[in-house]
mmCIF file with all atom_site columns, C-alpha atoms in Angstrom:
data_model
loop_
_atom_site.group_PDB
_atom_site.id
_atom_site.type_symbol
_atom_site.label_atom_id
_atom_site.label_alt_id
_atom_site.label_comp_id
_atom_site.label_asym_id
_atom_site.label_entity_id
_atom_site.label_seq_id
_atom_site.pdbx_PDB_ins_code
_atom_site.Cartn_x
_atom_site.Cartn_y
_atom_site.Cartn_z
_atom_site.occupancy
_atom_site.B_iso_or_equiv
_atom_site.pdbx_formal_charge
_atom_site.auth_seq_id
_atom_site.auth_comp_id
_atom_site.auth_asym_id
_atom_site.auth_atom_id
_atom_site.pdbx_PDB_model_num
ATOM 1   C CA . UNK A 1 1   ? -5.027  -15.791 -14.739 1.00 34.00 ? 1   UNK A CA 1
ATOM 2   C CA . UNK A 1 2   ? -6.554  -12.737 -13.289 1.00 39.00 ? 2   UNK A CA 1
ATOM 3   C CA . UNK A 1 3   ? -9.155  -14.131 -11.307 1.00 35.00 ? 3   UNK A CA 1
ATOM 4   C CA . UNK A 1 4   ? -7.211  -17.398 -10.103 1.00 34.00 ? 4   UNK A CA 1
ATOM 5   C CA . UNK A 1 5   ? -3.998  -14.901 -8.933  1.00 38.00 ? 5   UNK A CA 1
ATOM 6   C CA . UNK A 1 6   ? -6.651  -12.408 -6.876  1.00 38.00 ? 6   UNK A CA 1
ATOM 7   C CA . UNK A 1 7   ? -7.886  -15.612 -5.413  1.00 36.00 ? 7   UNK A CA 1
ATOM 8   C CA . UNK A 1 8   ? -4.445  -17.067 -4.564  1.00 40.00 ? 8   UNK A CA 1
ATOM 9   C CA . UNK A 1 9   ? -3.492  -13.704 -2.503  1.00 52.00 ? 9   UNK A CA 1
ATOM 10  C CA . UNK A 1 10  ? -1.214  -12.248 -5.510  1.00 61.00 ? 10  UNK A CA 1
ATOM 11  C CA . UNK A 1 11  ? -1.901  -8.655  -6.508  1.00 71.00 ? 11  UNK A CA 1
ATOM 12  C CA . UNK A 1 12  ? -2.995  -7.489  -9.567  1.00 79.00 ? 12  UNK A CA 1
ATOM 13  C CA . UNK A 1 13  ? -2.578  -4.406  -11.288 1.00 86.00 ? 13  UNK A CA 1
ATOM 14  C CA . UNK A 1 14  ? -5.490  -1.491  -10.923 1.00 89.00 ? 14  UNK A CA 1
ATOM 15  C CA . UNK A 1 15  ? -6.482  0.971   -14.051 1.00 91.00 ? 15  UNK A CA 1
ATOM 16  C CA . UNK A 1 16  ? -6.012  4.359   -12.459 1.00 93.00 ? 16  UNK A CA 1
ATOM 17  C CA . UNK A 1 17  ? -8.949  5.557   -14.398 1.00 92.00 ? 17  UNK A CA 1
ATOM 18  C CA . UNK A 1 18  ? -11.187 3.398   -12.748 1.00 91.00 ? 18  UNK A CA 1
ATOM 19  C CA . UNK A 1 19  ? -10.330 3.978   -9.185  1.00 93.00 ? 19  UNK A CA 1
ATOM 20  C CA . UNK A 1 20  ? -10.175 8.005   -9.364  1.00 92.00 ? 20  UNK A CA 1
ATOM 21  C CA . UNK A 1 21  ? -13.509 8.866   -8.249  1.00 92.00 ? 21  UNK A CA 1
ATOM 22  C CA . UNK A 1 22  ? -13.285 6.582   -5.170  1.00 90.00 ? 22  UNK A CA 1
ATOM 23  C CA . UNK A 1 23  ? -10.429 8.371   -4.234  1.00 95.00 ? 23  UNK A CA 1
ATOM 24  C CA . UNK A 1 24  ? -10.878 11.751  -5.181  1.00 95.00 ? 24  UNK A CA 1
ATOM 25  C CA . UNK A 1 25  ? -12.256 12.644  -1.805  1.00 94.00 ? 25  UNK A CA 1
ATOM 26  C CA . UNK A 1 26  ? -9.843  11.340  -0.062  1.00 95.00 ? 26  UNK A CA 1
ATOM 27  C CA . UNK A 1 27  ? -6.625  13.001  -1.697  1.00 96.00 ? 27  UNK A CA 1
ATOM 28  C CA . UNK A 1 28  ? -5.088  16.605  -1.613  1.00 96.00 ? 28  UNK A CA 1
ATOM 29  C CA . UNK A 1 29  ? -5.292  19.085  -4.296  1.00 94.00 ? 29  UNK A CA 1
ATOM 30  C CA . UNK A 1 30  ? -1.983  18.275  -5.609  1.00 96.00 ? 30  UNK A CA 1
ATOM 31  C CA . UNK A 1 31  ? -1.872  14.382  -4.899  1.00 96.00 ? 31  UNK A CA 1
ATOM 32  C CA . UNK A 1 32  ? -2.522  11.614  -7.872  1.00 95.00 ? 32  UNK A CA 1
ATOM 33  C CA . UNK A 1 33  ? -2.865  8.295   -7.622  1.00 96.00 ? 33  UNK A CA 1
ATOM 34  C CA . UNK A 1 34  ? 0.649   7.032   -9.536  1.00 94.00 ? 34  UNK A CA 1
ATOM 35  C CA . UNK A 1 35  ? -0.529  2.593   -9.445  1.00 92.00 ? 35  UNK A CA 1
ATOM 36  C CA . UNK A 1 36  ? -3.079  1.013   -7.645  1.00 93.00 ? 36  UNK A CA 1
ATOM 37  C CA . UNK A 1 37  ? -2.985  -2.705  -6.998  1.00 90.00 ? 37  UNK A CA 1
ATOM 38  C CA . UNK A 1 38  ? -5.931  -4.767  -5.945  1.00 87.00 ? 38  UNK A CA 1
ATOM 39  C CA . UNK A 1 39  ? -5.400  -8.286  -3.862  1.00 78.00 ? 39  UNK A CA 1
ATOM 40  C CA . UNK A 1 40  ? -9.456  -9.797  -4.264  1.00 75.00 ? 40  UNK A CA 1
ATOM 41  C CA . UNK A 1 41  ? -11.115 -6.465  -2.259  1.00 76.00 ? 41  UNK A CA 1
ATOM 42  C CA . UNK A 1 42  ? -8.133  -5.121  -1.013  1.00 85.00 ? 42  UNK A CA 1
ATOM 43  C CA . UNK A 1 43  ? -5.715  -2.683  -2.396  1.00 90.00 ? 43  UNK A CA 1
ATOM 44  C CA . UNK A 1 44  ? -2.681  -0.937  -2.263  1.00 91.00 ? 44  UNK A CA 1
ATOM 45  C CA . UNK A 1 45  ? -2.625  2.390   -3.863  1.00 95.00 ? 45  UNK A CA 1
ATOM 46  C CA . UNK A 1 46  ? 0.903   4.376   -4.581  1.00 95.00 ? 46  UNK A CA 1
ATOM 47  C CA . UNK A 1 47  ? 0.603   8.255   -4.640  1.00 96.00 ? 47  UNK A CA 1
ATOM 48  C CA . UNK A 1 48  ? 3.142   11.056  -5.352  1.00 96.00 ? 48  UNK A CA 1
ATOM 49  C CA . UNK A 1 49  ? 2.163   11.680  -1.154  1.00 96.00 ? 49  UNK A CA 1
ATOM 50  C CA . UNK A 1 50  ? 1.392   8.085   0.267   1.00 96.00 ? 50  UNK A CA 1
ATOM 51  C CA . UNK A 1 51  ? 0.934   4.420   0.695   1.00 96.00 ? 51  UNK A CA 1
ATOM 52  C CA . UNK A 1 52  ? -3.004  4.347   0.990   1.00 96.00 ? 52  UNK A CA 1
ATOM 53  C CA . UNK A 1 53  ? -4.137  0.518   1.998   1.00 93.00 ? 53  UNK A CA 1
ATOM 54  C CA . UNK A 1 54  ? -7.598  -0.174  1.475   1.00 92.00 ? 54  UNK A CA 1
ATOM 55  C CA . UNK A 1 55  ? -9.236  -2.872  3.600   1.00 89.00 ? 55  UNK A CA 1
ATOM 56  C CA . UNK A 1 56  ? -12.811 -3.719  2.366   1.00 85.00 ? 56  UNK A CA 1
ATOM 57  C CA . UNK A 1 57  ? -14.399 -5.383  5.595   1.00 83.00 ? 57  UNK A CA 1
ATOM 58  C CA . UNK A 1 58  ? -17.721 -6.344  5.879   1.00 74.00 ? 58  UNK A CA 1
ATOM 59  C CA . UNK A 1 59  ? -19.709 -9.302  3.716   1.00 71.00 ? 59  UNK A CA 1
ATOM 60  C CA . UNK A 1 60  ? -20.548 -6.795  1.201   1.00 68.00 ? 60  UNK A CA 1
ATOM 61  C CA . UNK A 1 61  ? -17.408 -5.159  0.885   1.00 64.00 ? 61  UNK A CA 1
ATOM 62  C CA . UNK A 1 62  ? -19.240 -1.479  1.585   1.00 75.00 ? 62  UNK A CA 1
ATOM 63  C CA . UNK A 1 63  ? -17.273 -1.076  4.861   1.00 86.00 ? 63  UNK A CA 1
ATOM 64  C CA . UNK A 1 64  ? -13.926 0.604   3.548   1.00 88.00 ? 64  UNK A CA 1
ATOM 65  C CA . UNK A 1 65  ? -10.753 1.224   6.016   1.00 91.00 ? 65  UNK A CA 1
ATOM 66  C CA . UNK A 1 66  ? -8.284  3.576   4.082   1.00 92.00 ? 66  UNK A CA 1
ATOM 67  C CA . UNK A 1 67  ? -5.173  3.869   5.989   1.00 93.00 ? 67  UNK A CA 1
ATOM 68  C CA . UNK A 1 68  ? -2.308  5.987   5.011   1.00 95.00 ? 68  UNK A CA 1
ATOM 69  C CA . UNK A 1 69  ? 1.567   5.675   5.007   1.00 95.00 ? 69  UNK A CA 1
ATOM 70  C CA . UNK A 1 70  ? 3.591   8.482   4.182   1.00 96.00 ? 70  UNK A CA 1
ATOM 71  C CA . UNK A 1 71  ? 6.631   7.549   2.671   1.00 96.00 ? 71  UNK A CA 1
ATOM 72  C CA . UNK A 1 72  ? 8.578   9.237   5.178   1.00 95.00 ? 72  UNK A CA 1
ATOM 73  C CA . UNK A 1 73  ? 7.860   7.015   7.927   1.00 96.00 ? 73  UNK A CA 1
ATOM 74  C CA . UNK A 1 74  ? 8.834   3.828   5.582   1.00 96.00 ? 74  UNK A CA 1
ATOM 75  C CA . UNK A 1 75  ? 12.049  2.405   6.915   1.00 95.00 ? 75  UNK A CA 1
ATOM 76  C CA . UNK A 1 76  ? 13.397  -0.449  4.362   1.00 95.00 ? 76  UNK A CA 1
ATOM 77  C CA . UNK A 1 77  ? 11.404  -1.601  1.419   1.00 95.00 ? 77  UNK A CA 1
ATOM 78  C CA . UNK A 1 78  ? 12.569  -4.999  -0.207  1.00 95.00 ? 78  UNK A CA 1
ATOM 79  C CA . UNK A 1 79  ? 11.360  -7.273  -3.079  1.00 92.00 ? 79  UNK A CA 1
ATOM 80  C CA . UNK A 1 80  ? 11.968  -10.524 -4.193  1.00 89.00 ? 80  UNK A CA 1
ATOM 81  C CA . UNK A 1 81  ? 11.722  -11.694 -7.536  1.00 80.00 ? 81  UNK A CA 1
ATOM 82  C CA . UNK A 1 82  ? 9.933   -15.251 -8.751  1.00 71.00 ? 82  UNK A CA 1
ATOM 83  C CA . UNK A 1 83  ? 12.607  -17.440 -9.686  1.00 70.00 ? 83  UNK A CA 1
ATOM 84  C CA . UNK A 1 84  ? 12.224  -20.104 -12.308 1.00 66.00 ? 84  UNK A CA 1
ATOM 85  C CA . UNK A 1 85  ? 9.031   -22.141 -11.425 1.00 61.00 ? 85  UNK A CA 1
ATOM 86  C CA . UNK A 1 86  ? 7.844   -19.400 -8.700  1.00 61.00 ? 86  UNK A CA 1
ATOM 87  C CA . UNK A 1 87  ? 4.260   -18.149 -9.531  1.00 64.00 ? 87  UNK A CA 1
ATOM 88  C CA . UNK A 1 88  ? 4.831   -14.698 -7.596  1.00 76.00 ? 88  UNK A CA 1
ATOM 89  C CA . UNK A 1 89  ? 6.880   -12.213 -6.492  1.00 84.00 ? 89  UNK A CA 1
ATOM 90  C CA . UNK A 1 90  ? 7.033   -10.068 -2.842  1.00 87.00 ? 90  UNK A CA 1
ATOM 91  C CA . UNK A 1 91  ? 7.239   -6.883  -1.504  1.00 90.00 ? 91  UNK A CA 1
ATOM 92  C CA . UNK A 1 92  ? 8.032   -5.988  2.264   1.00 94.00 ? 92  UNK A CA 1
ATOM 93  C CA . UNK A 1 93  ? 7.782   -2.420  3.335   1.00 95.00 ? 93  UNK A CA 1
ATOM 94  C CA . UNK A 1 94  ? 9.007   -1.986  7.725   1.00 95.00 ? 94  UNK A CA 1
ATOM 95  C CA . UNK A 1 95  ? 7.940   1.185   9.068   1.00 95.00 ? 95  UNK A CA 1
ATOM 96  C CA . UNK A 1 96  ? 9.870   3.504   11.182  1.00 94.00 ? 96  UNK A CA 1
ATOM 97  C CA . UNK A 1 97  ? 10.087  1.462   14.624  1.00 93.00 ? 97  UNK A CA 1
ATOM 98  C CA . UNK A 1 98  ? 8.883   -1.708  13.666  1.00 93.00 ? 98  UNK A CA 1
ATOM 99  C CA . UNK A 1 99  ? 11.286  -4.570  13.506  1.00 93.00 ? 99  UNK A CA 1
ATOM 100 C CA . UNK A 1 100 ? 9.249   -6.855  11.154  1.00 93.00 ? 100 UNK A CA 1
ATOM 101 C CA . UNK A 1 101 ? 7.494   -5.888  7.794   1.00 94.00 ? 101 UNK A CA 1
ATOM 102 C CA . UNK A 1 102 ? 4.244   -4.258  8.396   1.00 90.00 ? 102 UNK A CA 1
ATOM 103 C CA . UNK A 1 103 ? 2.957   -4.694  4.920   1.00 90.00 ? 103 UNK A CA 1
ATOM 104 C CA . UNK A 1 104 ? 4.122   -8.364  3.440   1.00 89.00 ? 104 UNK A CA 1
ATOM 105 C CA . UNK A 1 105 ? 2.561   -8.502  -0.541  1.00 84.00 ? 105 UNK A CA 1
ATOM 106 C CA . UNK A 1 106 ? 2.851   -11.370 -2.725  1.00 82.00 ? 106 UNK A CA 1
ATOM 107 C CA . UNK A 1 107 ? 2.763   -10.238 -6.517  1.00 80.00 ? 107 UNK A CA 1
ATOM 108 C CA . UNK A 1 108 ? 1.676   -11.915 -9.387  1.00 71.00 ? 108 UNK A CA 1
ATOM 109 C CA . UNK A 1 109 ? 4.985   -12.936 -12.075 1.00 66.00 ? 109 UNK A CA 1
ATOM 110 C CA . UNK A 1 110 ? 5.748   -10.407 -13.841 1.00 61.00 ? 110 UNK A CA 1
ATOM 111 C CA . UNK A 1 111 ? 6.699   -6.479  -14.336 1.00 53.00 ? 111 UNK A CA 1
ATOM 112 C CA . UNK A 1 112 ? 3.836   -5.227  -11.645 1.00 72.00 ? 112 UNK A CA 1
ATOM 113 C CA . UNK A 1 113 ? 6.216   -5.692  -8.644  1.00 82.00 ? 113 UNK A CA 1
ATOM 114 C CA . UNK A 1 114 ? 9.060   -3.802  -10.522 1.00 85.00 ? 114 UNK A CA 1
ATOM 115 C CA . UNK A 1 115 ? 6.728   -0.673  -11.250 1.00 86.00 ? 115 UNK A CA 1
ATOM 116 C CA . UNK A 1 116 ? 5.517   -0.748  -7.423  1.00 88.00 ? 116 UNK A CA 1
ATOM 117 C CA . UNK A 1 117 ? 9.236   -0.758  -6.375  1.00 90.00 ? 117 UNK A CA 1
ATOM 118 C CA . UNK A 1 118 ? 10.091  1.832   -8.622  1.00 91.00 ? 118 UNK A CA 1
ATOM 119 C CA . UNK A 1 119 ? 7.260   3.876   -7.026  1.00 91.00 ? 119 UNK A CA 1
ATOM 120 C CA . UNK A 1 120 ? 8.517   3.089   -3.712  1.00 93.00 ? 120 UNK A CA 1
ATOM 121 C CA . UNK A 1 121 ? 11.989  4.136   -4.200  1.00 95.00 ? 121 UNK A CA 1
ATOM 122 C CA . UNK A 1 122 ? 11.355  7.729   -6.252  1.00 94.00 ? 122 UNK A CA 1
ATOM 123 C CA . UNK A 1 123 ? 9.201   8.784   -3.246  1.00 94.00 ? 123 UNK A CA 1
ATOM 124 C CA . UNK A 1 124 ? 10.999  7.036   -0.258  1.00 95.00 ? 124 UNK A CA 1
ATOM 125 C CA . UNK A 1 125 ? 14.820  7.928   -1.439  1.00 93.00 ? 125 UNK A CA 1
ATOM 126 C CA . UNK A 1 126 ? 14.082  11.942  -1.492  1.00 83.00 ? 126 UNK A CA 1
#
């Protein structure tokens, strides 16, 4: 189900341990990667600092556009649960000024939305 969810636009869970050493350049001394989630190339990585969204452009994927959020500028967060007979789940994150969700992410069924949320809210609500 892996595979066929990454192809239908739903995130899947990353293992931290393999995405460390493509970010280690990119994060502070005291930042660590909390979960990673990867939609086909794409990903959205939670830190104890920031929202980091990678966009992999390019045929080959080696083109790599890391843009960062800090979770001070994120204005409302929201997520919506799959109901009976839903396949996925969503989370919407507005930043500060924007009026519609900048980031829109369907998730696959399951606990990975919750653990992203919970992410969200220890870092946004302090």
């Amino acid at each position: 189900m892996g595979l066929l969810s990454g192809m239908m636009g739903h995130a899947s869970e990353v293992s931290i341990e393999k995405i460390t050493k493509e970010f280690q350049p990119i994060l502070t001394e005291d930042e660590r990667i909390e979960r990673a989630y990867k939609l086909i190339r794409d990903m959205l990585v939670f830190t104890n600092k920031r929202l980091i969204l990678v966009n992999r452009q390019g045929l080959t994927g080696s083109k790599t556009d890391y843009q960062s959020i800090p979770y001070g500028s994120i204005k409302t967060y929201s997520m919506e649960s799959a109901g009976i007979g839903d396949l996925d789940a969503e989370l919407k994150i507005w930043l500060t000024g924007e009026s519609a969700p900048t980031i829109k992410q369907d998730f696959r069924k399951g606990d990975n939305i919750n653990e992203a949320y919970r992410v969200l809210s220890k870092y946004v609500l302090k």
